[in-house]
Coordinates of C-alpha atoms in Angstrom, one line a residue:
M508 CA 174.1 159.7 295.2
A509 CA 176.9 161.2 297.3
E510 CA 180.4 159.8 296.6
K511 CA 182.0 157.8 299.3
L512 CA 185.0 159.6 300.9
M513 CA 188.3 158.4 302.4
H514 CA 191.0 160.0 304.5
A515 CA 194.2 161.0 302.6
V516 CA 197.4 163.0 303.1
Q517 CA 198.2 165.5 300.5
Y518 CA 200.0 168.8 299.7
S519 CA 198.9 171.7 297.5
G520 CA 202.2 173.0 296.2
Y521 CA 206.0 172.7 296.2
G522 CA 208.0 173.0 299.4
G523 CA 206.9 173.1 303.0
G524 CA 208.2 169.7 304.2
A525 CA 206.1 167.9 306.8
S526 CA 204.3 171.2 307.7
G527 CA 203.1 171.4 304.1
L528 CA 201.0 168.2 304.4
N529 CA 197.3 168.3 304.8
H530 CA 194.8 165.7 306.1
V531 CA 191.7 165.8 303.8
E532 CA 188.6 163.8 302.9
V533 CA 188.5 162.9 299.2
P534 CA 186.4 160.5 297.0
I535 CA 187.6 156.8 297.0
P536 CA 189.2 156.1 293.6
N537 CA 187.5 153.9 291.1
P538 CA 190.0 151.5 289.5
N539 CA 190.5 151.5 285.7
K540 CA 190.0 148.2 283.9
D541 CA 193.6 147.1 284.5
E542 CA 193.7 148.1 288.1
I543 CA 192.6 147.0 291.5
L544 CA 191.3 149.0 294.5
V545 CA 193.2 148.3 297.6
K546 CA 192.2 149.0 301.2
V547 CA 195.6 150.1 302.5
E548 CA 196.9 148.5 305.6
A549 CA 200.4 149.9 305.4
A550 CA 202.4 152.2 303.2
S551 CA 206.1 153.2 303.2
I552 CA 207.8 156.6 302.8
N553 CA 210.6 156.9 300.2
P554 CA 213.0 159.9 299.8
F555 CA 211.5 160.3 296.3
D556 CA 208.2 161.3 297.8
W557 CA 209.4 164.4 299.6
K558 CA 212.0 165.2 296.9
V559 CA 209.1 165.6 294.5
Q560 CA 207.5 167.9 297.0
E561 CA 210.7 169.9 297.0
G562 CA 210.5 170.2 293.2
M563 CA 213.1 167.7 292.1
M564 CA 210.9 166.5 289.2
R565 CA 209.5 169.9 288.2
P566 CA 207.8 170.4 285.8
I567 CA 207.2 166.7 285.2
L568 CA 205.8 165.8 288.6
P569 CA 203.4 167.0 289.7
P570 CA 202.0 168.1 286.4
K571 CA 199.6 170.8 287.8
F572 CA 198.0 172.1 290.9
P573 CA 195.4 171.4 292.3
Y574 CA 195.7 167.8 291.4
I575 CA 195.2 164.3 292.8
P576 CA 197.4 162.0 290.7
S577 CA 196.0 158.7 291.8
L578 CA 192.4 159.8 291.1
D579 CA 192.6 162.1 288.1
R580 CA 191.9 159.3 285.6
V581 CA 188.4 158.7 286.8
M582 CA 187.2 162.1 288.0
T583 CA 188.1 165.8 287.8
Y584 CA 188.5 168.2 290.7
N585 CA 188.3 172.0 290.5
S586 CA 187.9 172.7 294.2
P587 CA 190.7 174.1 296.3
Q588 CA 190.5 171.0 298.4
A589 CA 191.9 168.9 295.6
K590 CA 195.6 168.5 296.1
I591 CA 198.5 166.1 295.6
S592 CA 198.1 162.6 297.0
L593 CA 201.3 160.9 298.3
G594 CA 203.1 157.6 298.5
S595 CA 203.9 154.7 296.1
D596 CA 204.3 151.6 298.3
V597 CA 201.2 149.9 299.6
A598 CA 200.1 146.6 301.1
G599 CA 196.5 145.7 301.9
E600 CA 193.4 143.9 300.8
V601 CA 191.7 144.0 297.4
I602 CA 188.3 145.5 297.5
K603 CA 187.4 145.8 293.9
V604 CA 189.0 144.8 290.5
G605 CA 188.8 146.3 287.0
S606 CA 187.1 144.5 284.2
S607 CA 190.4 143.2 282.6
V608 CA 192.0 142.0 285.9
K609 CA 192.6 138.3 285.7
N610 CA 194.8 137.1 288.5
L611 CA 193.5 139.0 291.5
K612 CA 190.1 139.1 293.2
A613 CA 188.4 140.8 296.1
G614 CA 189.7 139.6 299.4
D615 CA 193.2 138.9 298.2
K616 CA 196.0 140.2 300.4
V617 CA 198.5 142.1 298.1
V618 CA 201.5 144.4 297.9
G619 CA 201.8 146.8 295.1
Y620 CA 203.4 149.9 293.6
V621 CA 201.1 152.8 293.1
D622 CA 201.6 155.0 290.0
P623 CA 204.7 157.1 290.7
R624 CA 202.6 160.2 290.8
G625 CA 201.5 158.9 294.2
G626 CA 198.4 158.0 296.1
G627 CA 199.5 155.5 298.8
L628 CA 199.1 157.7 301.9
A629 CA 195.3 157.2 302.0
Q630 CA 192.8 154.6 303.2
F631 CA 192.4 153.3 299.6
A632 CA 194.6 153.3 296.6
A633 CA 194.3 152.1 293.0
C634 CA 197.2 149.9 291.7
K635 CA 197.9 148.3 288.3
E636 CA 197.5 144.6 288.4
S637 CA 200.9 144.3 286.6
W638 CA 202.6 146.1 289.5
T639 CA 200.9 144.1 292.2
T640 CA 201.4 140.6 293.6
K641 CA 199.7 138.5 296.3
R642 CA 201.1 138.7 299.8
P643 CA 201.4 135.4 301.8
L644 CA 200.2 135.4 305.4
E645 CA 203.8 134.8 306.5
V646 CA 204.6 138.3 305.3
S647 CA 203.1 141.2 307.3
A648 CA 201.6 144.2 305.7
S649 CA 204.4 146.4 307.1
S650 CA 207.1 144.2 305.8
A651 CA 205.5 143.9 302.4
A652 CA 205.0 147.7 302.1
S653 CA 208.8 148.1 302.6
L654 CA 209.5 146.3 299.3
P655 CA 208.1 148.0 296.1
V656 CA 210.4 151.0 295.7
A657 CA 213.4 150.2 298.0
G658 CA 213.5 146.5 297.3
L659 CA 212.9 146.7 293.6
T660 CA 215.6 149.5 293.3
A661 CA 218.1 147.3 295.1
L662 CA 217.2 144.2 293.0
Q663 CA 217.3 145.9 289.7
A664 CA 220.5 147.8 290.5
L665 CA 222.3 144.5 291.2
T666 CA 220.8 142.4 288.4
K667 CA 219.9 144.7 285.6
Y668 CA 222.6 147.3 286.0
A669 CA 225.5 145.5 287.8
G670 CA 224.9 142.2 286.0
M671 CA 224.7 140.0 289.0
R672 CA 222.9 136.6 289.3
L673 CA 221.3 136.0 292.7
D674 CA 220.9 132.2 292.3
G675 CA 224.5 131.7 293.5
N676 CA 225.7 130.6 290.0
G677 CA 227.1 133.8 288.8
H678 CA 230.7 135.0 288.8
P679 CA 231.5 136.5 292.3
K680 CA 231.8 140.3 292.3
N681 CA 233.1 142.9 294.6
I682 CA 230.2 145.2 295.5
L683 CA 230.2 148.5 297.4
V684 CA 226.9 149.7 298.9
T685 CA 226.9 153.3 300.2
A686 CA 224.4 154.4 302.9
A687 CA 223.9 150.7 303.6
S688 CA 221.7 151.1 306.6
G689 CA 219.0 152.9 304.7
G690 CA 215.9 151.6 302.9
V691 CA 217.6 150.6 299.6
G692 CA 221.0 150.0 301.1
H693 CA 219.9 147.3 303.6
F694 CA 218.2 145.4 300.9
A695 CA 221.2 145.8 298.5
V696 CA 223.6 144.3 301.0
Q697 CA 221.4 141.2 301.6
L698 CA 220.7 140.6 297.9
A699 CA 224.3 141.0 296.9
K700 CA 225.3 138.3 299.4
L701 CA 222.7 136.0 297.9
G702 CA 224.7 136.4 294.7
N703 CA 227.9 135.4 296.4
A704 CA 229.4 138.9 296.2
H705 CA 232.0 140.3 298.5
V706 CA 230.2 143.3 300.0
T707 CA 231.8 146.4 301.3
A708 CA 229.4 148.9 302.9
T709 CA 229.4 152.4 304.3
C710 CA 227.2 153.8 307.0
G711 CA 227.3 155.9 310.2
A712 CA 229.2 154.7 313.3
R713 CA 226.0 153.8 315.1
N714 CA 224.9 151.3 312.4
L715 CA 228.2 149.5 311.9
E716 CA 227.1 146.3 313.7
F717 CA 223.7 146.4 312.1
V718 CA 225.1 146.4 308.6
K719 CA 227.5 143.6 309.6
S720 CA 224.5 141.6 310.7
L721 CA 223.0 141.9 307.3
G722 CA 226.0 140.0 305.9
A723 CA 228.4 142.8 304.8
D724 CA 232.0 141.6 304.7
E725 CA 233.5 145.0 305.3
V726 CA 231.8 148.0 306.9
I727 CA 233.3 151.5 307.0
D728 CA 232.2 154.6 308.9
Y729 CA 231.6 157.1 306.1
R730 CA 232.8 159.9 308.4
T731 CA 236.4 158.4 308.7
P732 CA 239.1 159.3 306.1
E733 CA 238.9 155.7 304.7
G734 CA 235.1 155.9 304.5
A735 CA 235.1 159.3 302.8
A736 CA 237.6 157.9 300.2
L737 CA 235.5 154.7 299.7
K738 CA 238.6 152.6 300.1
S739 CA 238.1 148.8 300.7
P740 CA 239.9 147.8 303.9
S741 CA 241.2 144.7 302.0
G742 CA 242.3 146.7 299.0
R743 CA 239.7 145.4 296.6
K744 CA 238.5 147.2 293.5
F745 CA 234.8 147.3 293.1
D746 CA 233.0 145.8 290.1
A747 CA 229.9 147.8 291.0
V748 CA 228.8 150.4 293.5
I749 CA 225.2 150.6 294.5
H750 CA 225.2 154.3 295.3
C751 CA 222.4 155.1 297.8
T752 CA 223.4 158.5 299.0
T753 CA 224.4 161.9 297.4
G754 CA 227.2 164.3 297.3
I755 CA 230.1 162.0 296.3
P756 CA 231.9 163.1 293.2
W757 CA 232.9 160.8 290.3
S758 CA 236.6 161.5 291.2
T759 CA 236.1 159.6 294.5
F760 CA 234.6 156.6 292.9
E761 CA 236.9 156.2 289.8
P762 CA 240.2 155.1 291.5
N763 CA 238.3 152.4 293.5
L764 CA 236.6 150.7 290.5
S765 CA 237.8 147.7 288.6
S766 CA 238.7 148.1 285.0
H767 CA 235.0 147.9 283.9
G768 CA 233.5 149.0 287.2
K769 CA 230.1 150.7 287.3
V770 CA 228.6 153.2 289.8
V771 CA 224.8 152.6 289.8
D772 CA 223.4 155.9 291.0
I773 CA 219.9 155.5 292.4
T774 CA 219.4 159.3 292.9
P775 CA 221.2 160.8 290.0
S776 CA 222.0 164.5 290.1
F777 CA 222.3 166.8 287.1
S778 CA 226.1 166.6 287.3
G779 CA 225.8 162.8 287.4
M780 CA 223.7 162.8 284.2
I781 CA 226.4 165.0 282.5
T782 CA 229.1 162.5 283.7
F783 CA 227.0 159.6 282.3
A784 CA 226.6 161.4 278.9
L785 CA 230.3 162.2 278.6
Q786 CA 231.3 158.7 279.5
K787 CA 229.0 157.3 276.8
L788 CA 230.5 159.7 274.2
T789 CA 234.0 158.8 275.1
F790 CA 233.3 155.0 275.4
S791 CA 234.7 155.0 279.0
K792 CA 235.1 151.5 280.4
K793 CA 234.3 152.8 283.9
Q794 CA 230.8 154.3 284.1
L795 CA 228.4 156.1 286.3
V796 CA 224.9 154.8 285.4
P797 CA 221.7 156.5 286.5
L798 CA 219.0 153.9 287.6
L799 CA 215.5 154.1 286.2
L800 CA 213.2 151.9 288.3
M801 CA 210.9 149.7 286.2
P802 CA 208.2 148.2 288.5
N803 CA 207.0 144.7 287.6
R804 CA 205.1 141.9 289.3
E805 CA 207.7 139.2 288.7
N806 CA 210.4 141.1 290.5
L807 CA 208.1 142.0 293.3
E808 CA 206.9 138.4 293.7
F809 CA 210.6 137.3 293.8
L810 CA 211.3 139.7 296.7
V811 CA 208.1 138.7 298.6
N812 CA 209.0 135.0 298.3
L813 CA 212.5 135.8 299.7
V814 CA 211.0 137.4 302.7
K815 CA 208.6 134.5 303.2
E816 CA 211.5 132.0 303.0
G817 CA 213.5 134.1 305.5
K818 CA 216.3 134.9 303.0
L819 CA 215.6 138.6 303.0
K820 CA 214.9 140.7 306.1
T821 CA 212.8 143.9 306.0
V822 CA 214.1 146.2 308.7
I823 CA 211.5 148.7 309.9
D824 CA 212.8 151.8 311.6
S825 CA 209.5 153.1 312.8
K826 CA 205.7 152.9 312.3
H827 CA 203.3 155.8 312.3
P828 CA 199.5 156.0 312.0
L829 CA 198.1 157.7 309.0
S830 CA 196.8 160.5 311.3
N831 CA 200.5 161.3 312.1
A832 CA 201.9 160.8 308.6
E833 CA 203.7 164.1 308.8
D834 CA 206.0 162.6 311.5
A835 CA 207.0 159.8 309.1
W836 CA 207.6 162.5 306.4
A837 CA 209.8 164.5 308.7
Q838 CA 211.8 161.5 309.8
S839 CA 212.5 160.5 306.1
I840 CA 213.6 164.1 305.4
D841 CA 216.0 163.9 308.4
G842 CA 217.8 161.1 306.5
H843 CA 218.9 158.9 309.4
A844 CA 216.4 156.1 309.4
T845 CA 217.7 152.6 309.8
G846 CA 215.6 150.6 307.3
K847 CA 212.1 151.7 306.3
I848 CA 209.6 154.1 307.7
I849 CA 206.0 152.8 307.6
V850 CA 202.6 154.5 307.8
E851 CA 199.7 152.2 308.9
N852 CA 196.0 152.5 308.7

């Protein structure tokens, strides 16, 4: 019996950007015992996706070519058509569940995090039950698909790394969010305000009013001298920086931190990792800390409920059909999206 096929967007090697993407027909994945098969309604693009294509995680990701990460556990491909499948954030409807899945069933609307090796830019995707939660009708598929990587990164940066409590009972902190109009940044501003933080944010001039509307107390154009120096207009020292961009050296952060301030780096560079290691060795009170995202259902459910209750806004820059996924890919590489970029089926 012939295998049922689905449409997917993939690439066959490092580099190439949007022009390196291919639209192909591949077999629908069969979920493992702890997974569900989701009919994808919406997926979102994250910078991590195209940075892997550029070779940022070489030789860890992708492990080999040709390869379909989200499908390799259930079938092997040797044909030249078998390539890399893309995307980690998906929202859709459960079609099939694995034998050990207990809390989800066919027909449930869900949002989930696909294995970091990818697989979301397709008509179907397999997700671990432990990385997936139900999506209430009040939360659209596009809004939900914005949450797994960007929302969880912002949440864990603030709570796990910066030590904030978001129930309003924690000690107020001074927080700086860089690139605050982007996918992670726009969530970080809102979540920090839920924790009663004083939020300073940086962004481009065209997004100053937008970031203020998210609740930021101070917003600085990063192209101005004050913005480039990361100086708080009110002279505050930052207890934590949620660092959502690249190219800023430790020497710029250090004088703006409080005595035990941390820079939580969501896209750590090699030099950043060296800085982190040296600070550990010297027991530095001020630290640059690389973030390692740990997806889990409880955190994702918390974010979905905040969206449902109107306490967290998901801002969508643009939507693209799966047939034009390369346009979404190119827009993400361009780096000037306000909020999230969505691909819809």
